[in-house]
């Protein structure tokens, strides 16, 4: 069963624009993680945000978390062609159990 | 080089055959995971392991067997492959912690069952 659901399923923008992806989840979490997957490769961890945090930054990435709405967003600023990938949110199942439940992902295409 | 490697990268086999997918990590992470990735389903957890000789079922364990005799290796075996097991399989590892830690993924095995 999917805990996180990303929206939109696909997003196509011009290079230099900002890209925003959203993730909604159903049950309480301790933390939420975002991953990137380039075509034909494994997932790469981008950022982790804890349930007591509202916003976190890493380079051109900005993640927000609203636990009251059970939602998170990933913003990529000043997008580049290399940002073309699928992006997944993942939520923990049980604190400390290390199991994650992944959403189905947003496929982001950056057009030159 | 440190990391997590999966082999083979591509495999074609026939229904009914046994096939084993290998996963090796050099970080000495205690946790290891097997996922399958299918269109429309995202990543689904097959099995995971908290340490050597400790394994547990995930969301979709039927038809799969795992073992973990050494911390660094976590092979996944399809005992009698079926067409529905055609998928891309990913192995991942993570450190233990009070809260969930980032997972590190291999580049996957693309398995086709004819």
Short mmCIF file of C-alpha atoms in Angstrom, two decimals:
data_model
loop_
_atom_site.label_atom_id
_atom_site.label_comp_id
_atom_site.label_asym_id
_atom_site.label_seq_id
_atom_site.Cartn_x
_atom_site.Cartn_y
_atom_site.Cartn_z
CA UNK A 1 0.00 0.00 0.00
CA UNK A 2 1.29 3.44 -0.88
CA UNK A 3 1.71 5.82 2.00
CA UNK A 4 2.90 8.79 -0.04
CA UNK A 5 1.34 10.06 -3.23
CA UNK A 6 3.15 12.56 -5.40
CA UNK A 7 1.50 15.23 -7.44
CA UNK A 8 1.76 15.88 -10.31
CA UNK A 9 2.69 12.56 -11.87
CA UNK A 10 4.62 14.38 -14.58
CA UNK A 11 5.95 17.91 -14.88
CA UNK A 12 7.67 19.57 -17.83
CA UNK A 13 9.25 23.02 -17.49
CA UNK A 14 11.85 25.21 -19.15
CA UNK A 15 15.40 25.36 -17.90
CA UNK A 16 15.79 28.11 -15.31
CA UNK A 17 12.23 27.84 -14.02
CA UNK A 18 11.32 26.51 -10.60
CA UNK A 19 9.79 23.07 -10.17
CA UNK A 20 7.44 22.17 -7.34
CA UNK A 21 6.37 18.65 -6.49
CA UNK A 22 3.96 17.67 -3.77
CA UNK A 23 3.59 14.60 -1.60
CA UNK A 24 0.64 13.63 0.54
CA UNK A 25 0.61 10.83 3.07
CA UNK A 26 -1.97 9.14 5.24
CA UNK A 27 -0.62 8.28 8.67
CA UNK A 28 1.56 10.05 11.20
CA UNK A 29 5.26 10.12 10.43
CA UNK A 30 8.51 10.74 12.21
CA UNK A 31 10.33 11.90 9.13
CA UNK A 32 9.87 12.22 5.39
CA UNK A 33 12.56 11.79 2.78
CA UNK A 34 12.90 12.82 -0.84
CA UNK A 35 14.83 10.81 -3.41
CA UNK A 36 15.81 11.35 -7.04
CA UNK A 37 16.05 8.62 -9.66
CA UNK A 38 17.78 9.20 -12.97
CA UNK A 39 16.80 6.97 -15.86
CA UNK A 40 18.26 3.50 -15.50
CA UNK A 41 19.77 4.21 -12.10
CA UNK A 42 18.98 3.64 -8.46
CA UNK A 43 17.41 6.17 -6.13
CA UNK A 44 19.59 8.81 -4.57
CA UNK A 45 18.72 10.39 -1.23
CA UNK A 46 18.21 14.16 -1.45
CA UNK A 47 16.91 15.43 1.85
CA UNK A 48 15.27 14.29 5.09
CA UNK A 49 12.86 16.44 7.07
CA UNK A 50 11.74 15.54 10.56
CA UNK A 51 8.17 15.84 11.78
CA UNK A 52 9.09 18.76 14.06
CA UNK A 53 10.63 20.72 11.17
CA UNK A 54 8.62 22.90 8.80
CA UNK A 55 11.22 23.74 6.19
CA UNK A 56 14.65 22.55 5.14
CA UNK A 57 17.09 23.70 2.48
CA UNK A 58 19.88 21.98 0.62
CA UNK A 59 21.47 23.94 -2.19
CA UNK A 60 18.73 24.59 -4.76
CA UNK A 61 16.32 22.30 -2.95
CA UNK A 62 13.70 23.49 -0.50
CA UNK A 63 11.45 21.04 1.29
CA UNK A 64 8.45 21.96 3.39
CA UNK A 65 6.40 19.76 5.67
CA UNK A 66 2.90 20.41 6.95
CA UNK A 67 2.00 17.64 9.38
CA UNK A 68 -1.49 19.05 9.94
CA UNK A 69 -2.24 18.56 6.24
CA UNK A 70 -0.06 15.47 5.97
CA UNK A 71 1.76 16.93 3.02
CA UNK A 72 5.22 17.91 1.87
CA UNK A 73 6.56 19.80 -1.09
CA UNK A 74 9.90 19.76 -2.88
CA UNK A 75 10.93 22.92 -4.68
CA UNK A 76 13.86 22.92 -7.10
CA UNK A 77 14.91 26.45 -7.95
CA UNK A 78 16.64 27.56 -11.15
CA UNK A 79 16.20 24.16 -12.75
CA UNK A 80 18.87 22.64 -14.99
CA UNK A 81 18.73 19.92 -17.63
CA UNK A 82 20.54 17.63 -15.18
CA UNK A 83 17.54 17.86 -12.83
CA UNK A 84 15.54 15.75 -15.29
CA UNK A 85 14.63 12.68 -13.24
CA UNK A 86 11.87 11.09 -11.23
CA UNK A 87 11.41 12.31 -7.68
CA UNK A 88 9.97 10.22 -4.87
CA UNK A 89 8.88 10.97 -1.37
CA UNK A 90 9.22 8.27 1.26
CA UNK A 91 7.75 8.04 4.73
CA UNK A 92 8.71 5.89 7.65
CA UNK A 93 6.47 3.02 8.68
CA UNK A 94 7.59 2.71 12.26
CA UNK A 95 10.17 4.88 14.00
CA UNK A 96 13.52 3.16 14.07
CA UNK A 97 12.38 0.19 11.99
CA UNK A 98 14.15 1.73 8.97
CA UNK A 99 11.40 0.66 6.59
CA UNK A 100 10.22 3.27 4.12
CA UNK A 101 7.11 3.48 1.99
CA UNK A 102 7.62 5.22 -1.33
CA UNK A 103 5.15 7.13 -3.43
CA UNK A 104 4.87 6.54 -7.16
CA UNK A 105 6.96 9.57 -8.01
CA UNK A 106 6.86 12.70 -10.13
CA UNK A 107 8.60 12.56 -13.49
CA UNK A 108 10.30 15.92 -14.03
CA UNK A 109 11.52 16.97 -17.47
CA UNK A 110 13.62 20.12 -17.88
CA UNK A 111 13.54 21.45 -21.43
CA UNK A 112 16.60 23.39 -22.67
CA UNK B 1 35.21 1.42 -4.13
CA UNK B 2 32.69 1.88 -1.36
CA UNK B 3 29.09 1.48 -2.34
CA UNK B 4 26.36 -0.97 -3.10
CA UNK B 5 26.54 -3.17 -6.16
CA UNK B 6 23.95 -5.40 -7.74
CA UNK B 7 24.53 -8.22 -10.17
CA UNK B 8 23.63 -9.03 -12.78
CA UNK B 9 22.38 -5.72 -14.23
CA UNK B 10 20.21 -7.53 -16.75
CA UNK B 11 18.80 -11.04 -16.70
CA UNK B 12 16.46 -12.93 -18.97
CA UNK B 13 15.13 -16.28 -17.84
CA UNK B 14 12.18 -18.59 -18.34
CA UNK B 15 9.19 -19.32 -16.17
CA UNK B 16 9.83 -22.01 -13.60
CA UNK B 17 13.55 -21.38 -13.37
CA UNK B 18 15.32 -20.38 -10.20
CA UNK B 19 17.21 -17.12 -10.34
CA UNK B 20 19.30 -15.33 -7.73
CA UNK B 21 19.98 -11.61 -7.68
CA UNK B 22 23.05 -10.52 -5.79
CA UNK B 23 23.58 -7.45 -3.63
CA UNK B 24 26.84 -6.43 -1.97
CA UNK B 25 27.56 -3.34 0.13
CA UNK B 26 30.85 -2.10 1.52
CA UNK B 27 29.57 0.29 4.20
CA UNK B 28 28.87 -2.41 6.80
CA UNK B 29 25.32 -1.07 7.06
CA UNK B 30 23.25 -3.31 9.27
CA UNK B 31 20.02 -2.82 7.33
CA UNK B 32 19.47 -4.07 3.81
CA UNK B 33 16.36 -4.05 1.63
CA UNK B 34 15.01 -5.49 -1.58
CA UNK B 35 12.45 -3.58 -3.62
CA UNK B 36 10.76 -4.12 -6.92
CA UNK B 37 9.80 -1.22 -9.14
CA UNK B 38 6.90 -1.54 -11.54
CA UNK B 39 4.95 1.01 -13.54
CA UNK B 40 1.88 2.02 -11.62
CA UNK B 41 3.14 0.62 -8.34
CA UNK B 42 6.26 2.60 -7.57
CA UNK B 43 8.73 0.84 -5.27
CA UNK B 44 7.44 -1.99 -3.16
CA UNK B 45 9.39 -3.67 -0.38
CA UNK B 46 9.93 -7.39 -0.84
CA UNK B 47 12.15 -8.32 2.12
CA UNK B 48 14.45 -6.55 4.49
CA UNK B 49 17.12 -7.48 6.99
CA UNK B 50 18.12 -5.72 10.19
CA UNK B 51 21.37 -7.67 10.59
CA UNK B 52 23.06 -10.90 9.58
CA UNK B 53 20.69 -13.85 10.06
CA UNK B 54 17.70 -11.54 10.69
CA UNK B 55 15.25 -11.13 7.83
CA UNK B 56 11.62 -10.13 7.60
CA UNK B 57 8.89 -9.87 5.01
CA UNK B 58 7.91 -6.66 3.33
CA UNK B 59 4.82 -5.83 1.34
CA UNK B 60 5.21 -8.36 -1.50
CA UNK B 61 7.28 -11.36 -0.28
CA UNK B 62 5.46 -14.22 -2.02
CA UNK B 63 7.64 -16.16 -4.44
CA UNK B 64 10.89 -14.75 -3.06
CA UNK B 65 13.48 -16.05 -0.62
CA UNK B 66 16.32 -14.13 1.02
CA UNK B 67 19.27 -14.97 3.19
CA UNK B 68 21.85 -12.89 5.05
CA UNK B 69 24.75 -14.98 6.27
CA UNK B 70 27.16 -12.04 6.03
CA UNK B 71 26.48 -8.38 6.78
CA UNK B 72 27.66 -7.24 3.34
CA UNK B 73 25.60 -9.62 1.19
CA UNK B 74 21.85 -9.94 0.76
CA UNK B 75 20.89 -12.23 -2.13
CA UNK B 76 17.33 -12.46 -3.39
CA UNK B 77 16.15 -15.74 -4.93
CA UNK B 78 13.12 -16.36 -7.08
CA UNK B 79 12.56 -20.06 -6.49
CA UNK B 80 10.31 -20.66 -9.50
CA UNK B 81 10.11 -17.53 -11.63
CA UNK B 82 6.77 -16.35 -12.97
CA UNK B 83 6.02 -13.70 -15.60
CA UNK B 84 4.52 -11.46 -12.93
CA UNK B 85 7.99 -11.21 -11.39
CA UNK B 86 9.31 -9.40 -14.44
CA UNK B 87 10.45 -6.13 -12.91
CA UNK B 88 13.37 -3.96 -11.95
CA UNK B 89 14.80 -5.00 -8.60
CA UNK B 90 16.65 -2.63 -6.30
CA UNK B 91 18.76 -3.39 -3.30
CA UNK B 92 19.36 -0.74 -0.65
CA UNK B 93 21.14 -0.40 2.67
CA UNK B 94 21.02 1.92 5.65
CA UNK B 95 22.47 2.46 9.07
CA UNK B 96 20.41 1.82 12.17
CA UNK B 97 19.09 4.72 14.16
CA UNK B 98 16.41 5.94 16.51
CA UNK B 99 14.68 7.44 13.47
CA UNK B 100 14.75 6.26 9.90
CA UNK B 101 18.02 6.87 8.10
CA UNK B 102 18.58 7.59 4.40
CA UNK B 103 18.78 4.51 2.25
CA UNK B 104 21.52 3.94 -0.32
CA UNK B 105 20.48 2.18 -3.49
CA UNK B 106 22.20 0.04 -6.06
CA UNK B 107 21.56 0.62 -9.75
CA UNK B 108 19.13 -2.25 -10.04
CA UNK B 109 18.69 -5.53 -11.87
CA UNK B 110 16.31 -5.55 -14.81
CA UNK B 111 14.76 -9.03 -14.82
CA UNK B 112 12.66 -10.37 -17.68
CA UNK B 113 10.85 -13.68 -17.34
CA UNK B 114 9.65 -15.21 -20.58
#
